[in-house]
Amino acid sequence: MDVRQTRLVEDLAGVFRGELFVDPWRRSLYACDGSLYQIDPLAVACPQDADDVATLVQYASEHRLPLIPRGSGTTVSGGSLGAGIVVDCSRHLTRVAEITEDTVRAEAGTTLSQLNRQLGAIGRYIAPDPANASTTTVGGMLGVDAAGSRAASIGSMYDAVVSLELVTADGTHWEAAAGLPPTFPKGASGGSHVVQMLAALQDVLDQQAASIAASVRPGLVRAGGGYRLHGVRRPSGLDLPRLLVGSEGTLGLFTAATLRTLPLPRERGALVAVFDSLESAVRAVPALMAEQPTACDLLDRRLLNLARDVSAELSALLPASSAAALIVEWTALSHRELLHGLERYRRRLQELGSGCEIRRESVVDEEVDRLWDLPRQVVPLLQRISGRERPLPVVEDIIVPPEQLEEFVHRSQRILQQSGITASLYAHAPVGQVHMRPFLPPPSPHDGGQLRLLAEELYGAAWDLGGAIASEHGAGLSRSGWMRRQAGPLYPAFQAIKAIFDPQNLLNPGKIVTDDADLMLRHFRPMEPASPAVLDLQLRWSPEQMQNTAAACNGCGSCRTTQPQLRMCPVFRCLTDEAASPRGPANLVRHCLTGLLPAHTLGSPELKRLADLCFNCKQCHRECPSSVDVPHLAIEAKAQHVAQFGLPRSQWWLNRLLDAAGSWNRLAPLVNPLLTHATFRWWLERIAGLARQRRLPPFARRTFLRQLRPPYTVRPATVDERTAVYFVDYFANHHDPELGWACVRVLEKQGLKVFVPPRQKRCGMELVSAGDLEAARSLAEHNVRLLADLAREGATIVCSEPTAAVCLQQEYPLLLGTEDARIVAERTREAGALLAGFEARGEFATDFTSVPLTVGYHEPCHLRALGQPRTLRDLCGLIPDFRAPRIEAGCSGMAGGFGLEAANYERAQQIGEGLMRAMDADVWTMGLTECSSCRLQ
Ligand SMILES: Cc1cc2nc3c(=O)[nH]c(=O)nc-3n(C[C@H](O)[C@H](O)[C@H](O)COP(=O)(O)OP(=O)(O)OC[C@H]3O[C@@H](n4cnc5c(N)ncnc54)[C@H](O)[C@@H]3O)c2cc1C
Ligand code: SF4
Ligand code: SF4
């Protein structure tokens, strides 16, 4: 801690009620956002409420400390980074205070989808539609004046604002609404200061009236970045939200807002048309615009190529020959009108001739949503592109008058060709908003010149056509250096306004108003290892592999989602803490490798504490747009700690108890009563950390493996792919041999020859998740030795426990790094998926008897982690009278042994609460799931 940090902590103790972090690990989590940049903050503060924000701002003002407001940190411009105190509003400022007939009052950290979920219940919504609605916060959206595909018809965040609550640089807490005098909460001071500030603002606006009027770019649907001055001075008074929205935290910290809501659109139609060239798609736009669509998004060939890999549905939708596509949406007051709209769009597109084909159209709401999956799913996938040259978010926010879109696309393609750079292109055509991402190596301070030149030419072309930059994603670090040129004669007004609102330049300094024309080339996030000194890695991966894994995280923040359709990240959903988001471990490991944190801190207790927040459910790896293997980064960090400091005592005991499980089976009549005995459970909790509240499953008198007799225990003389080598794992073996037998019988029923290697041991996933890789490796070596030859001869290794399948497929290769482990991984199948595969090939015996039952099906995280197209549940429909509707209520909270531990009990209950509630519903007789841990919950 430096002197300023020590003082900050001491001074704010007992005054500031939220969390304040100055340790390097926490700070480093806030050193990056969704951009290419990295700045280590002085501290991180998570205020509890608006009063806390005011306290913090007053203190910062007295001590001249910069403040950088932050929501989810998803901005791609670097706007939420800075060297001062980062103020994380997403942690506690998440209350929705009031919902009226047509407005909602929400705090700054509320995410758009949280808000819209609540509003949806009364048939309303907040209209601006940024693509990352599930993560972006009200404060962040106000900060950059976010908008989306439907900006032309429903506007941007500014259009939704009724009033804004903010804290300005001296700590005054007040409310701004268009045409109304400022208001102050009860007991707030500083009113006269705000009145003076607004009088000074008025003077500047009056003095600059001519430049303000001259600055308006006719034809531009949305203003570019910088302060929006036109229209602030009105006969009725100041329209302060107009100035404040889009000010990127440089004029005040928003604490809450009252936002206008709209009725959910009732009748929506959409179509997807593909084109034989980008030019013909762009040329089609004006004809479609004549019909006033609510949205018309353009996707280029690169995005379509990605889309085809997402799903068979998208692949069928987009022929390989298509060079571009338009997704067009319109609304109507009646279904008849909606169909008329469809006719008109069809006609318009037919008139364009042969270069265009409508591939799909729909006037059904859910299907329209499915069509929107095209850009929503595909644009983030740009991040999945691996290799040295990746699509960079650096010149991605350009807007031109819509009628100039064709010319801009033409000019930009020429610029790219001349520079020998390829780029992806995605555009909201009705507003002329172009999101272009050039494919370039991650820039370093030394080679940013190419980026600057590209920006110079693209921005020049946009300005030349009456366009602007930074209209949707903010100026941040990547574009603030260009604001002086964009604003021209208006720039002194920007400076004057900044000086009025923030005389000490403490609020997000350097953003919008800066003297540094080359700001876009500074603060690039380092991607290369800081020194060749390599850690002794605990997983069997190379330093480059680990480095590339960490570097694949672009900070987009999608893993902070709370969308019910997604599963990542159960822990973040419960804690809503940046440290618990999957991007946390990715950032920390990268910082250890690239120098922001010393390399040896990878194994430090502090980092272990943060890595322990990840319980290895693997949902982020599956759902992250860049497919970042966060769980293995967290495992490596935990293992580094275990290698340096050893295992915690309770973990050591737990492992020993599991190793001795066979003995507990033999003593089952004695042990089982003890499992419900309070004193014994107290002792078990003290010794092995097993939560005493958790009901533990009784031990079987004989393990499944000891019940087995030949022929199951005899290695078949000939082995082929109809040989099922059953890997039973811990739970079925020790607690539920019936399950093991059921699996054997089902496999036999399907004509498979079943062999159960009698000397197999448990998979050891709980050891992997805890970072005890030495013990995990010993189990893996044992099991792989038993299985490798069988796998090599073509046998299928079958797991009834999804966690075991994940462990054999995904953990053993990284634990052992051997060819044997690779082959075992390759030949391992989860039982349900194996059988569903037979069914798909017509090789499945279906002479089932009726089972008149409805069960609620929960898909375990580790089953999802296997990414199998069809599973056991797909077979349930073949059983007469048996129903297994899917429960979509997230993770059970158990994650292998995680939920069994006393330290995690409360959290596991919190995570699994939704699922438990859903399971309790009267509509099903019982629950169904493949995972034994989920069953315990
Ligand atoms: C995958 C992806 C898709 C995106 N799609 C869109 C899109 O369709 N449309 C669009 O407009 N943008 C889009 N964006 C970028 C957009 O800038 C952000 O997603 C979003 O609006 C920022 O929200 P946030 O909560 O993450 O804010 P942050 O990134 O934390 O902050 C954004 C800016 O607002 C300021 N700010 C944050 N909170 C406050 C506050 N309380 N008071 C004052 N200032 C504050 C910050 O200082 C910063 O300058 C996308 C980004 C990603 C990664
Ligand atoms: S882990 Fe994935 S989803 Fe999360 S920030 Fe990184 S790239 Fe985005
Ligand atoms: S593996 Fe699961 S717990 Fe760990 S970061 Fe990913 S989603 Fe969160």
CSV table of C-alpha atoms in Angstrom, one decimal, residues 764-899:
chain,number,residue,atom,x,y,z
A,764,GLY,CA,-11.0,-37.3,-8.4
A,765,MET,CA,-12.8,-34.3,-9.7
A,766,GLU,CA,-13.2,-32.8,-6.2
A,767,LEU,CA,-9.4,-32.9,-5.9
A,768,VAL,CA,-8.9,-31.1,-9.3
A,769,SER,CA,-11.4,-28.5,-8.3
A,770,ALA,CA,-9.6,-27.9,-5.0
A,771,GLY,CA,-6.2,-27.6,-6.7
A,772,ASP,CA,-4.9,-30.8,-5.1
A,773,LEU,CA,-3.4,-31.9,-8.3
A,774,GLU,CA,-0.9,-34.3,-6.8
A,775,ALA,CA,-3.6,-36.5,-5.4
A,776,ALA,CA,-5.8,-36.0,-8.4
A,777,ARG,CA,-2.9,-37.0,-10.7
A,778,SER,CA,-2.3,-40.2,-8.7
A,779,LEU,CA,-6.0,-41.2,-9.2
A,780,ALA,CA,-5.8,-40.2,-12.9
A,781,GLU,CA,-2.6,-42.2,-13.5
A,782,HIS,CA,-4.2,-45.3,-11.9
A,783,ASN,CA,-7.4,-45.0,-13.9
A,784,VAL,CA,-5.7,-44.2,-17.2
A,785,ARG,CA,-3.4,-47.2,-16.7
A,786,LEU,CA,-6.6,-49.4,-16.4
A,787,LEU,CA,-8.4,-47.8,-19.3
A,788,ALA,CA,-5.9,-46.7,-21.9
A,789,ASP,CA,-5.4,-50.1,-23.7
A,790,LEU,CA,-9.1,-50.7,-23.8
A,791,ALA,CA,-9.6,-47.3,-25.2
A,792,ARG,CA,-6.9,-47.9,-27.8
A,793,GLU,CA,-8.5,-51.1,-28.9
A,794,GLY,CA,-11.7,-49.2,-29.5
A,795,ALA,CA,-13.8,-49.8,-26.4
A,796,THR,CA,-16.1,-47.0,-25.2
A,797,ILE,CA,-15.6,-45.8,-21.7
A,798,VAL,CA,-19.0,-45.1,-20.3
A,799,CYS,CA,-19.7,-42.8,-17.3
A,800,SER,CA,-23.1,-42.6,-15.7
A,801,GLU,CA,-21.8,-39.6,-13.7
A,802,PRO,CA,-21.5,-36.5,-15.9
A,803,THR,CA,-18.8,-35.2,-13.6
A,804,ALA,CA,-16.7,-38.3,-14.2
A,805,ALA,CA,-17.1,-37.9,-17.9
A,806,VAL,CA,-15.9,-34.3,-17.7
A,807,CYS,CA,-13.0,-35.3,-15.5
A,808,LEU,CA,-11.9,-38.1,-17.9
A,809,GLN,CA,-12.4,-36.0,-21.0
A,810,GLN,CA,-11.3,-32.5,-19.9
A,811,GLU,CA,-9.2,-32.9,-16.7
A,812,TYR,CA,-7.1,-36.0,-17.2
A,813,PRO,CA,-5.3,-34.8,-20.4
A,814,LEU,CA,-4.3,-31.6,-18.5
A,815,LEU,CA,-3.3,-33.5,-15.4
A,816,LEU,CA,-1.2,-36.1,-17.2
A,817,GLY,CA,-0.4,-34.6,-20.5
A,818,THR,CA,0.1,-38.1,-21.9
A,819,GLU,CA,-1.0,-39.9,-25.1
A,820,ASP,CA,-2.8,-42.5,-22.9
A,821,ALA,CA,-4.8,-39.8,-21.2
A,822,ARG,CA,-5.7,-38.2,-24.5
A,823,ILE,CA,-7.0,-41.6,-25.9
A,824,VAL,CA,-9.0,-42.2,-22.7
A,825,ALA,CA,-10.5,-38.7,-23.1
A,826,GLU,CA,-11.3,-39.4,-26.7
A,827,ARG,CA,-13.1,-42.7,-26.0
A,828,THR,CA,-15.1,-41.5,-23.0
A,829,ARG,CA,-18.8,-41.0,-23.3
A,830,GLU,CA,-21.5,-40.0,-20.8
A,831,ALA,CA,-24.0,-42.8,-20.7
A,832,GLY,CA,-27.1,-40.8,-21.7
A,833,ALA,CA,-25.4,-39.2,-24.7
A,834,LEU,CA,-24.1,-42.5,-25.8
A,835,LEU,CA,-27.5,-44.0,-25.8
A,836,ALA,CA,-29.1,-41.0,-27.4
A,837,GLY,CA,-26.5,-41.4,-30.2
A,838,PHE,CA,-27.6,-45.0,-30.8
A,839,GLU,CA,-31.2,-43.7,-30.9
A,840,ALA,CA,-30.3,-41.1,-33.5
A,841,ARG,CA,-28.8,-43.8,-35.7
A,842,GLY,CA,-31.8,-46.1,-35.3
A,843,GLU,CA,-29.9,-48.6,-33.2
A,844,PHE,CA,-31.8,-48.2,-30.0
A,845,ALA,CA,-34.2,-50.8,-28.5
A,846,THR,CA,-37.4,-49.0,-27.5
A,847,ASP,CA,-39.6,-51.8,-26.2
A,848,PHE,CA,-40.4,-49.8,-23.1
A,849,THR,CA,-43.3,-50.3,-20.8
A,850,SER,CA,-45.5,-47.5,-19.7
A,851,VAL,CA,-44.3,-45.3,-16.8
A,852,PRO,CA,-47.1,-42.9,-16.1
A,853,LEU,CA,-45.1,-40.2,-14.3
A,854,THR,CA,-44.2,-36.5,-14.8
A,855,VAL,CA,-40.8,-35.6,-13.4
A,856,GLY,CA,-39.0,-32.2,-13.4
A,857,TYR,CA,-35.7,-32.6,-15.2
A,858,HIS,CA,-32.7,-30.6,-14.2
A,859,GLU,CA,-29.7,-30.6,-16.6
A,860,PRO,CA,-26.5,-30.7,-14.5
A,861,CYS,CA,-23.8,-28.2,-15.2
A,862,HIS,CA,-21.2,-30.9,-16.0
A,863,LEU,CA,-23.6,-32.5,-18.4
A,864,ARG,CA,-23.9,-29.2,-20.2
A,865,ALA,CA,-20.1,-28.9,-20.1
A,866,LEU,CA,-19.8,-32.0,-22.2
A,867,GLY,CA,-21.6,-30.1,-25.0
A,868,GLN,CA,-23.4,-33.1,-26.2
A,869,PRO,CA,-26.1,-32.6,-28.9
A,870,ARG,CA,-28.5,-35.2,-27.3
A,871,THR,CA,-28.8,-36.6,-23.9
A,872,LEU,CA,-30.7,-38.9,-21.7
A,873,ARG,CA,-33.7,-36.6,-21.5
A,874,ASP,CA,-34.1,-36.9,-25.3
A,875,LEU,CA,-34.8,-40.6,-24.7
A,876,CYS,CA,-37.3,-40.0,-21.9
A,877,GLY,CA,-39.9,-39.1,-24.5
A,878,LEU,CA,-39.7,-42.6,-25.9
A,879,ILE,CA,-41.0,-44.1,-22.6
A,880,PRO,CA,-44.8,-44.3,-22.9
A,881,ASP,CA,-46.7,-41.9,-20.5
A,882,PHE,CA,-43.4,-40.6,-19.1
A,883,ARG,CA,-42.8,-36.9,-19.2
A,884,ALA,CA,-39.7,-35.0,-18.1
A,885,PRO,CA,-40.2,-31.3,-18.7
A,886,ARG,CA,-37.0,-29.3,-18.3
A,887,ILE,CA,-36.6,-27.0,-15.3
A,888,GLU,CA,-34.6,-23.9,-16.3
A,889,ALA,CA,-33.7,-22.7,-12.9
A,890,GLY,CA,-29.9,-22.6,-13.1
A,891,CYS,CA,-27.2,-24.5,-11.1
A,892,SER,CA,-28.0,-26.7,-8.1
A,893,GLY,CA,-25.1,-25.0,-6.2
A,894,MET,CA,-23.4,-28.3,-5.4
A,895,ALA,CA,-20.7,-28.5,-8.1
A,896,GLY,CA,-19.2,-31.8,-7.0
A,897,GLY,CA,-18.0,-31.5,-3.4
A,898,PHE,CA,-18.4,-27.7,-3.2
A,899,GLY,CA,-21.8,-27.7,-1.7
